Amino acid sequence: MQENARKIICQAHDYFINSGLTISAAESCTGGLICSYLTDIEGASLFFKGGIICYWTESKIEALGISPETIALHGAVSSETAIEMAERVRLLFGTDCSIATTGNLGPTTIEGKERGLVYIATSKKGLSKHKKLMLVGDRIENKVTTALAALEFITEGEFK
């Protein structure tokens, strides 16, 4: 593992241990990598309650309860869907905060949206925010970049 990745993972781990906050995750394009990173270091059971990988649009609707109207209006790859995913998984697991990812890692377009378009969303009791990424790597590089960016995103700004 690259040193920068290890640093980001350790910082996220320390953040949750020290803050006393719990977290859950809803992952689409990252396919469980965020959950894997959160549990790579001993002690994750103190703050990480669980996650859902909802890769198909139907799983977003059926497992998380994402509104079909949100997806119809904005698409599965959208900030609106990412925010709803984060809010729903936080409620589902009863955590203080949550993270969600949805995007198109490539190589083709999805919903007319170009390769490399990714949305990350976070939710914490009444506050949701999102971030848009435009990535240029291959699928694996984009997946890793998204998962690490998500961990950085949830431990910065209003959540501190």
Backbone as ProteinMPNN parsed JSONL, in Angstrom:
{"seq_chain_A": "MQENARKIICQAHDYFINSGLTISAAESCTGGLICSYLTDIEGASLFFKGGIICYWTESKIEALGISPETIALHGAVSSETAIEMAERVRLLFGTDCSIATTGNLGPTTIEGKERGLVYIATSKKGLSKHKKLMLVGDRIENKVTTALAALEFITEGEFK", "coords_chain_A": {"N_chain_A": [[0.845, -1.178, 0.0], [0.504, 2.225, -0.782], [2.298, 4.884, 0.806], [0.939, 7.33, 1.211], [-1.748, 6.527, 1.049], [-1.929, 4.839, 3.257], [-1.508, 6.734, 5.262], [-3.825, 8.37, 5.032], [-5.837, 6.51, 5.648], [-5.12, 5.822, 8.292], [-5.414, 8.349, 9.505], [-8.183, 8.742, 9.248], [-9.107, 6.603, 10.789], [-8.03, 7.306, 13.317], [-9.385, 9.715, 13.683], [-12.085, 8.891, 14.014], [-11.882, 7.207, 16.253], [-10.965, 9.048, 18.187], [-12.967, 11.022, 18.157], [-15.265, 9.773, 18.96], [-17.422, 9.298, 17.369], [-19.705, 7.364, 15.369], [-19.763, 5.479, 12.284], [-21.148, 4.657, 9.073], [-21.41, 3.126, 5.807], [-22.37, 3.524, 2.379], [-21.815, 2.064, -0.545], [-21.249, 2.3, -3.994], [-19.723, 2.647, -6.645], [-17.223, 2.231, -5.453], [-17.318, -0.271, -4.416], [-17.088, -1.532, -1.827], [-14.591, -0.892, -0.902], [-14.106, 1.306, 0.778], [-15.24, 0.424, 3.198], [-13.519, -1.727, 3.612], [-11.061, -0.362, 3.932], [-11.655, 1.076, 6.288], [-11.745, -0.979, 8.12], [-9.232, -2.023, 8.122], [-7.451, -1.494, 10.129], [-6.832, -2.353, 13.47], [-9.376, -2.082, 15.932], [-11.51, -0.903, 14.691], [-14.077, -1.72, 15.22], [-15.001, -0.151, 17.222], [-16.063, 2.124, 16.118], [-17.077, 1.71, 13.526], [-20.005, 0.679, 12.121], [-21.118, -0.679, 9.942], [-21.738, -1.468, 6.434], [-23.136, -1.065, 3.13], [-23.03, -2.474, -0.031], [-24.184, -1.289, -2.874], [-24.443, -1.733, -5.843], [-25.93, -2.06, -8.261], [-28.611, -0.177, -9.704], [-31.143, -0.988, -8.866], [-30.519, -2.143, -6.396], [-29.873, 0.069, -4.906], [-32.347, 1.214, -4.609], [-33.919, -0.907, -3.485], [-32.391, -2.01, -1.268], [-31.443, 0.208, 0.155], [-33.505, 2.017, 0.047], [-33.643, 4.193, -1.633], [-35.181, 6.832, -3.351], [-37.063, 6.086, -6.204], [-37.791, 8.17, -7.834], [-35.799, 10.081, -7.455], [-33.648, 8.862, -8.744], [-34.738, 8.606, -11.296], [-35.046, 11.288, -12.034], [-32.465, 12.42, -11.691], [-30.506, 10.494, -12.056], [-28.544, 7.521, -11.357], [-25.918, 8.073, -10.993], [-25.247, 10.745, -9.517], [-25.229, 13.807, -7.61], [-27.465, 14.109, -6.027], [-28.434, 11.486, -5.701], [-26.236, 10.35, -4.371], [-26.233, 11.836, -1.981], [-28.722, 11.077, -0.907], [-28.218, 8.351, -0.578], [-26.225, 8.444, 1.42], [-27.649, 9.612, 3.54], [-29.684, 7.682, 3.947], [-28.246, 5.312, 4.615], [-27.061, 6.084, 6.983], [-29.273, 6.393, 8.652], [-30.264, 3.771, 8.528], [-28.269, 2.205, 9.802], [-28.076, 3.567, 12.16], [-26.052, 5.408, 12.799], [-23.733, 8.049, 13.739], [-22.631, 9.45, 11.622], [-22.182, 9.185, 8.04], [-21.033, 7.844, 4.89], [-21.121, 7.954, 1.328], [-20.782, 6.656, -1.985], [-21.019, 7.091, -5.487], [-20.729, 6.543, -8.938], [-19.097, 6.673, -12.187], [-16.743, 4.637, -13.148], [-15.714, 3.817, -15.517], [-15.029, 1.709, -18.402], [-16.784, 2.915, -20.184], [-19.532, 5.166, -21.018], [-22.139, 5.989, -18.676], [-25.538, 6.407, -18.296], [-25.264, 8.531, -19.993], [-23.252, 9.926, -18.837], [-19.911, 10.871, -18.402], [-16.907, 8.844, -18.284], [-15.154, 8.545, -15.252], [-16.542, 10.345, -13.708], [-17.562, 10.996, -10.494], [-19.393, 10.951, -7.446], [-19.254, 11.855, -4.084], [-20.77, 11.627, -0.951], [-21.633, 12.839, 2.286], [-23.189, 12.413, 5.46], [-24.452, 13.762, 8.408], [-26.432, 13.854, 11.026], [-28.633, 15.953, 10.192], [-26.993, 17.459, 8.545], [-25.83, 17.374, 5.382], [-23.467, 16.87, 2.813], [-21.778, 17.143, -0.34], [-19.424, 16.055, -2.849], [-17.897, 16.45, -5.968], [-16.038, 14.526, -8.232], [-13.749, 14.377, -10.944], [-12.208, 12.001, -12.529], [-9.223, 10.583, -14.003], [-7.863, 8.227, -14.214], [-7.383, 4.605, -14.597], [-9.906, 2.023, -14.046], [-9.296, 0.748, -11.531], [-7.455, 2.536, -10.354], [-9.121, 4.787, -10.186], [-11.07, 3.849, -8.439], [-9.635, 3.449, -6.051], [-8.702, 6.073, -5.634], [-11.167, 7.39, -5.256], [-12.174, 6.117, -2.909], [-10.232, 6.831, -1.003], [-10.406, 9.618, -1.158], [-12.979, 9.918, -0.187], [-12.692, 9.135, 2.501], [-11.023, 11.183, 3.387], [-12.719, 13.341, 2.951], [-14.867, 12.98, 4.755], [-13.695, 13.441, 7.172], [-13.031, 16.076, 7.323], [-13.631, 19.657, 7.461], [-16.965, 20.628, 8.23], [-17.539, 18.423, 9.8], [-15.655, 18.133, 11.73]], "CA_chain_A": [[0.0, 0.0, 0.0], [1.268, 3.459, -0.833], [2.406, 5.572, 2.085], [-0.122, 8.328, 1.312], [-2.994, 5.814, 1.336], [-1.834, 4.403, 4.659], [-1.659, 7.934, 6.088], [-5.236, 8.765, 4.994], [-6.592, 5.496, 6.389], [-4.798, 5.986, 9.719], [-6.022, 9.594, 9.967], [-9.624, 8.507, 9.392], [-9.254, 5.722, 11.942], [-7.775, 8.111, 14.512], [-10.468, 10.69, 13.799], [-13.28, 8.265, 14.586], [-11.556, 6.757, 17.614], [-10.856, 10.21, 19.075], [-14.209, 11.815, 18.193], [-16.343, 8.991, 19.541], [-18.503, 9.188, 16.39], [-19.833, 6.113, 14.624], [-19.9, 5.686, 10.843], [-21.595, 3.591, 8.177], [-21.09, 3.466, 4.414], [-23.132, 2.984, 1.252], [-20.859, 2.14, -1.646], [-21.573, 1.796, -5.319], [-18.537, 2.504, -7.497], [-16.056, 1.782, -4.692], [-17.483, -1.706, -4.229], [-16.699, -2.044, -0.518], [-13.211, -0.521, -0.57], [-14.124, 2.19, 1.956], [-15.444, -0.459, 4.354], [-12.276, -2.461, 3.786], [-10.069, 0.552, 4.507], [-12.022, 1.393, 7.667], [-11.506, -2.142, 8.984], [-7.849, -2.484, 7.959], [-6.696, -1.239, 11.349], [-7.477, -2.863, 14.681], [-10.16, -1.131, 16.711], [-12.585, -0.33, 13.883], [-15.386, -2.073, 15.787], [-15.398, 0.915, 18.139], [-16.74, 3.216, 15.415], [-17.651, 1.323, 12.236], [-21.137, -0.223, 12.346], [-21.361, -1.52, 8.779], [-21.91, -0.829, 5.144], [-23.889, -1.757, 2.089], [-22.576, -2.283, -1.402], [-25.39, -1.248, -3.711], [-23.859, -1.454, -7.152], [-27.03, -1.904, -9.218], [-29.615, 0.836, -9.391], [-32.205, -1.647, -8.11], [-30.106, -2.332, -5.003], [-29.968, 1.364, -4.233], [-33.767, 1.397, -4.292], [-34.431, -1.98, -2.628], [-31.656, -2.196, -0.012], [-31.303, 1.466, 0.884], [-34.732, 2.794, 0.017], [-33.479, 5.408, -2.426], [-36.386, 7.144, -4.095], [-36.973, 5.881, -7.655], [-37.925, 9.477, -8.473], [-34.472, 10.714, -7.43], [-32.851, 8.246, -9.804], [-35.355, 8.951, -12.586], [-34.794, 12.7, -12.326], [-31.06, 12.828, -11.659], [-29.639, 9.376, -12.404], [-27.855, 6.825, -10.273], [-24.661, 8.801, -10.837], [-25.616, 12.148, -9.303], [-25.053, 14.271, -6.233], [-28.715, 13.862, -5.316], [-28.459, 10.074, -5.316], [-25.186, 10.146, -3.372], [-26.704, 12.404, -0.705], [-29.783, 10.214, -0.386], [-27.557, 7.121, -0.126], [-25.561, 8.724, 2.703], [-28.675, 9.812, 4.565], [-30.394, 6.424, 4.196], [-27.403, 4.333, 5.311], [-26.882, 6.578, 8.353], [-30.489, 6.026, 9.381], [-30.367, 2.318, 8.572], [-27.345, 1.665, 10.8], [-28.15, 4.355, 13.381], [-24.725, 5.971, 13.076], [-23.617, 9.503, 13.833], [-22.349, 9.98, 10.295], [-22.079, 8.159, 7.001], [-20.41, 8.215, 3.622], [-21.649, 7.221, 0.18], [-20.129, 6.918, -3.271], [-21.644, 6.62, -6.711], [-20.004, 7.138, -10.053], [-18.772, 5.909, -13.383], [-15.297, 4.423, -13.199], [-15.327, 3.535, -16.9], [-14.456, 2.53, -19.466], [-17.804, 3.493, -21.064], [-20.417, 6.132, -20.366], [-23.326, 5.485, -17.984], [-26.569, 7.45, -18.247], [-24.739, 9.666, -20.737], [-22.257, 10.613, -17.998], [-18.594, 10.413, -18.832], [-16.031, 8.038, -17.437], [-14.399, 9.299, -14.262], [-17.421, 11.195, -12.906], [-17.868, 10.349, -9.219], [-19.931, 11.788, -6.379], [-19.096, 11.402, -2.703], [-21.649, 12.384, -0.059], [-21.565, 12.542, 3.709], [-24.371, 12.816, 6.216], [-24.315, 13.763, 9.864], [-27.574, 14.438, 11.719], [-29.107, 17.245, 9.73], [-26.042, 18.107, 7.648], [-25.319, 16.542, 4.294], [-22.677, 17.603, 1.829], [-21.281, 16.262, -1.402], [-18.234, 16.47, -3.582], [-17.822, 15.871, -7.309], [-14.697, 14.258, -8.728], [-13.563, 13.984, -12.351], [-10.976, 11.218, -12.453], [-8.672, 10.238, -15.323], [-7.138, 6.964, -14.156], [-8.141, 3.418, -14.994], [-10.94, 1.666, -13.058], [-8.732, 0.47, -10.209], [-6.929, 3.799, -9.835], [-10.262, 5.644, -9.848], [-11.722, 3.269, -7.263], [-8.776, 3.757, -4.902], [-8.738, 7.53, -5.455], [-12.475, 7.738, -4.704], [-12.27, 5.639, -1.523], [-9.365, 7.659, -0.155], [-10.993, 10.967, -1.132], [-14.153, 9.838, 0.688], [-12.219, 9.135, 3.889], [-10.558, 12.539, 3.684], [-13.877, 14.239, 2.931], [-15.705, 12.846, 5.954], [-12.966, 13.875, 8.375], [-12.662, 17.482, 7.198], [-14.691, 20.657, 7.44], [-18.034, 20.741, 9.218], [-17.642, 17.245, 10.648], [-14.641, 18.157, 12.793]], "C_chain_A": [[0.892, 1.242, 0.0], [1.228, 4.165, 0.516], [1.294, 6.605, 2.275], [-1.465, 7.677, 1.661], [-3.011, 5.378, 2.795], [-2.065, 5.589, 5.599], [-3.135, 8.36, 6.169], [-6.086, 7.799, 5.807], [-6.36, 5.637, 7.891], [-5.416, 7.258, 10.286], [-7.525, 9.425, 10.175], [-9.897, 7.648, 10.623], [-9.086, 6.519, 13.237], [-8.896, 9.123, 14.754], [-11.69, 10.073, 14.472], [-13.037, 7.75, 15.992], [-11.602, 7.943, 18.578], [-12.155, 11.006, 19.202], [-15.342, 11.089, 18.906], [-17.548, 8.841, 18.617], [-18.522, 7.806, 15.754], [-20.097, 6.435, 13.155], [-20.444, 4.425, 10.175], [-21.331, 4.058, 6.752], [-22.061, 2.8, 3.452], [-22.253, 3.171, 0.029], [-21.436, 1.562, -2.924], [-20.269, 1.597, -6.072], [-17.29, 2.037, -6.747], [-16.173, 0.334, -4.237], [-17.018, -2.284, -2.906], [-15.299, -1.636, -0.078], [-13.151, 0.41, 0.644], [-14.296, 1.353, 3.218], [-14.173, -1.256, 4.648], [-11.21, -1.583, 4.437], [-10.386, 0.856, 5.974], [-11.71, 0.246, 8.62], [-10.088, -2.697, 8.856], [-7.027, -2.365, 9.24], [-7.51, -1.725, 12.548], [-8.225, -1.751, 15.412], [-11.326, -0.523, 15.956], [-13.967, -0.64, 14.456], [-15.87, -1.042, 16.807], [-16.204, 2.009, 17.447], [-17.446, 2.809, 14.126], [-18.75, 0.291, 12.449], [-21.431, -1.115, 11.149], [-21.548, -0.721, 7.509], [-22.71, -1.699, 4.194], [-23.25, -1.432, 0.752], [-23.815, -2.391, -2.276], [-24.967, -0.801, -5.111], [-24.938, -1.213, -8.211], [-27.976, -0.813, -8.761], [-30.72, 0.234, -8.531], [-31.811, -1.854, -6.657], [-30.13, -1.033, -4.224], [-31.418, 1.597, -3.765], [-34.223, 0.372, -3.258], [-33.714, -2.09, -1.284], [-31.586, -0.923, 0.821], [-32.587, 2.279, 0.957], [-34.593, 4.122, -0.698], [-34.743, 5.613, -3.259], [-36.19, 6.89, -5.592], [-37.076, 7.209, -8.42], [-36.589, 10.213, -8.514], [-33.628, 10.179, -8.57], [-33.421, 8.594, -11.173], [-35.027, 10.386, -12.99], [-33.319, 13.032, -12.515], [-30.074, 11.746, -12.091], [-29.015, 8.745, -11.182], [-26.521, 7.493, -9.976], [-25.009, 10.288, -10.744], [-25.358, 12.52, -7.848], [-26.296, 13.979, -5.408], [-28.813, 12.415, -4.829], [-27.424, 9.793, -4.235], [-25.628, 10.653, -2.003], [-27.781, 11.518, -0.094], [-29.212, 8.89, 0.118], [-26.924, 7.33, 1.249], [-26.589, 8.884, 3.824], [-29.359, 8.495, 4.945], [-29.522, 5.429, 4.971], [-27.14, 4.78, 6.751], [-28.088, 6.206, 9.214], [-30.609, 4.512, 9.562], [-29.498, 1.713, 9.681], [-27.382, 2.434, 12.124], [-26.811, 4.949, 13.781], [-24.784, 7.494, 13.162], [-23.387, 10.132, 12.461], [-22.192, 8.821, 9.309], [-21.417, 8.742, 5.769], [-21.019, 7.371, 2.519], [-20.882, 7.618, -1.078], [-20.983, 6.359, -4.397], [-20.914, 7.283, -7.869], [-19.804, 6.186, -11.204], [-17.253, 5.793, -13.487], [-14.804, 4.06, -14.592], [-15.322, 2.053, -17.189], [-15.495, 3.227, -20.352], [-18.619, 4.544, -20.317], [-21.589, 5.387, -19.715], [-24.303, 6.648, -17.904], [-26.12, 8.704, -18.998], [-23.696, 10.464, -19.971], [-20.884, 10.005, -18.249], [-17.839, 9.617, -17.777], [-15.249, 8.952, -16.496], [-15.242, 10.227, -13.403], [-17.853, 10.428, -11.654], [-18.437, 11.385, -8.26], [-19.709, 11.089, -5.046], [-20.052, 12.253, -1.869], [-21.445, 11.921, 1.372], [-22.843, 13.045, 4.376], [-24.052, 12.728, 7.698], [-25.472, 14.548, 10.445], [-27.923, 15.856, 11.281], [-28.168, 17.979, 8.785], [-25.548, 17.098, 6.622], [-24.521, 17.427, 3.358], [-22.167, 16.604, 0.798], [-20.095, 16.895, -2.108], [-18.239, 15.739, -4.919], [-16.354, 15.694, -7.685], [-14.759, 13.954, -10.221], [-12.196, 13.314, -12.417], [-10.525, 10.781, -13.84], [-7.918, 8.913, -15.34], [-7.936, 5.806, -14.727], [-9.107, 3.068, -13.861], [-10.369, 1.485, -11.653], [-8.174, 1.742, -9.586], [-8.07, 4.711, -9.382], [-10.99, 5.155, -8.601], [-10.941, 3.619, -5.995], [-8.814, 5.256, -4.601], [-10.049, 7.959, -4.805], [-12.583, 7.33, -3.239], [-11.424, 6.494, -0.587], [-9.898, 9.085, -0.053], [-12.212, 10.996, -0.204], [-13.737, 9.874, 2.159], [-11.702, 10.51, 4.297], [-11.742, 13.492, 3.833], [-14.679, 14.17, 4.223], [-14.994, 13.331, 7.215], [-12.525, 15.332, 8.297], [-13.879, 18.385, 7.377], [-15.67, 20.585, 8.591], [-18.115, 19.546, 10.166], [-16.619, 17.242, 11.768], [-15.161, 18.907, 13.986]], "O_chain_A": [[1.904, 1.295, 0.698], [0.257, 4.058, 1.265], [0.763, 6.744, 3.377], [-2.226, 8.208, 2.47], [-4.019, 5.541, 3.481], [-2.744, 5.453, 6.617], [-3.632, 8.673, 7.25], [-6.957, 8.222, 6.567], [-7.309, 5.578, 8.674], [-5.892, 7.26, 11.422], [-8.076, 9.909, 11.164], [-10.807, 7.933, 11.401], [-9.909, 6.413, 14.146], [-9.301, 9.354, 15.893], [-12.262, 10.66, 15.39], [-13.921, 7.855, 16.843], [-12.201, 7.858, 19.651], [-12.413, 11.601, 20.248], [-16.274, 11.723, 19.4], [-18.583, 8.316, 19.029], [-17.483, 7.159, 15.618], [-20.586, 7.514, 12.82], [-20.234, 3.304, 10.637], [-21.064, 5.236, 6.514], [-22.513, 1.676, 3.671], [-21.978, 4.297, -0.383], [-22.028, 0.483, -2.933], [-19.76, 0.477, -6.13], [-16.38, 1.491, -7.37], [-15.207, -0.226, -3.72], [-16.589, -3.437, -2.867], [-14.867, -2.002, 1.015], [-12.23, 0.304, 1.454], [-13.577, 1.55, 4.198], [-13.802, -1.433, 5.808], [-10.538, -2.005, 5.378], [-9.481, 0.89, 6.808], [-11.439, 0.475, 9.799], [-9.783, -3.742, 9.432], [-6.025, -3.06, 9.408], [-8.722, -1.524, 12.616], [-7.751, -0.619, 15.493], [-12.063, 0.29, 16.514], [-14.922, 0.096, 14.206], [-17.033, -1.069, 17.208], [-16.944, 2.742, 18.102], [-18.345, 3.522, 13.679], [-18.487, -0.826, 12.896], [-21.949, -2.217, 11.329], [-21.522, 0.509, 7.502], [-22.926, -2.889, 4.425], [-22.966, -0.275, 0.442], [-24.414, -3.46, -2.398], [-25.123, 0.36, -5.489], [-24.851, -0.251, -8.974], [-28.119, -0.562, -7.565], [-31.183, 0.862, -7.579], [-32.658, -1.755, -5.769], [-30.38, -1.031, -3.019], [-31.661, 2.109, -2.672], [-34.847, 0.737, -2.261], [-34.372, -2.249, -0.256], [-31.661, -0.973, 2.048], [-32.737, 3.133, 1.83], [-35.328, 5.068, -0.415], [-35.297, 4.658, -3.804], [-35.252, 7.419, -6.188], [-36.52, 7.353, -9.509], [-36.281, 10.89, -9.495], [-32.971, 10.941, -9.279], [-32.665, 8.85, -12.11], [-34.762, 10.66, -14.16], [-32.961, 13.823, -13.388], [-28.936, 12.048, -12.45], [-28.96, 9.348, -10.11], [-26.052, 7.477, -8.838], [-25.059, 10.994, -11.751], [-25.28, 11.657, -6.974], [-26.199, 13.64, -4.229], [-29.221, 12.153, -3.698], [-27.71, 9.071, -3.28], [-25.423, 9.986, -0.989], [-27.753, 11.24, 1.105], [-29.672, 8.363, 1.131], [-27.071, 6.491, 2.138], [-26.412, 8.355, 4.922], [-29.586, 8.227, 6.125], [-30.012, 4.77, 5.889], [-27.009, 3.941, 7.643], [-27.943, 5.764, 10.354], [-31.008, 4.037, 10.625], [-29.937, 0.82, 10.406], [-26.782, 1.997, 13.106], [-26.473, 4.991, 14.964], [-25.742, 8.13, 12.723], [-23.892, 11.217, 12.176], [-22.086, 7.655, 9.691], [-21.265, 9.956, 5.626], [-21.391, 6.219, 2.739], [-20.404, 8.745, -1.216], [-21.588, 5.295, -4.272], [-20.528, 8.448, -7.784], [-20.278, 5.049, -11.194], [-16.571, 6.745, -13.868], [-13.596, 4.003, -14.823], [-15.583, 1.239, -16.304], [-15.127, 4.05, -21.189], [-18.411, 4.775, -19.126], [-21.973, 4.302, -20.15], [-23.934, 7.748, -17.492], [-26.547, 9.812, -18.673], [-23.299, 11.548, -20.398], [-20.725, 8.785, -18.301], [-18.095, 9.706, -16.577], [-14.748, 10.0, -16.904], [-14.726, 10.838, -12.466], [-18.435, 9.348, -11.746], [-18.021, 12.543, -8.257], [-19.946, 9.889, -4.906], [-20.132, 13.466, -2.063], [-21.126, 10.761, 1.629], [-23.483, 13.983, 3.903], [-23.465, 11.756, 8.174], [-25.492, 15.776, 10.365], [-27.546, 16.831, 11.931], [-28.529, 19.038, 8.271], [-24.924, 16.095, 6.968], [-24.861, 18.59, 3.141], [-22.13, 15.396, 1.033], [-19.813, 18.087, -1.978], [-18.548, 14.549, -4.985], [-15.535, 16.591, -7.485], [-15.716, 13.344, -10.698], [-11.161, 13.979, -12.367], [-11.344, 10.627, -14.746], [-7.39, 8.518, -16.38], [-9.024, 5.994, -15.272], [-9.123, 3.741, -12.83], [-10.917, 2.023, -10.69], [-8.4, 1.997, -8.404], [-7.992, 5.333, -8.323], [-11.47, 5.959, -7.801], [-11.522, 4.034, -4.992], [-8.945, 5.657, -3.444], [-10.049, 8.798, -3.904], [-13.039, 8.12, -2.412], [-11.866, 6.839, 0.509], [-9.847, 9.692, 1.016], [-12.445, 11.99, 0.484], [-14.358, 10.565, 2.967], [-11.921, 10.949, 5.426], [-11.764, 14.339, 4.726], [-15.124, 15.199, 4.731], [-15.646, 13.602, 8.224], [-11.726, 15.777, 9.121], [-15.015, 17.914, 7.434], [-15.287, 20.494, 9.758], [-18.71, 19.658, 11.238], [-16.712, 16.416, 12.677], [-14.457, 19.039, 14.987]]}, "name": "protein", "num_of_chains": 1, "seq": "MQENARKIICQAHDYFINSGLTISAAESCTGGLICSYLTDIEGASLFFKGGIICYWTESKIEALGISPETIALHGAVSSETAIEMAERVRLLFGTDCSIATTGNLGPTTIEGKERGLVYIATSKKGLSKHKKLMLVGDRIENKVTTALAALEFITEGEFK"}
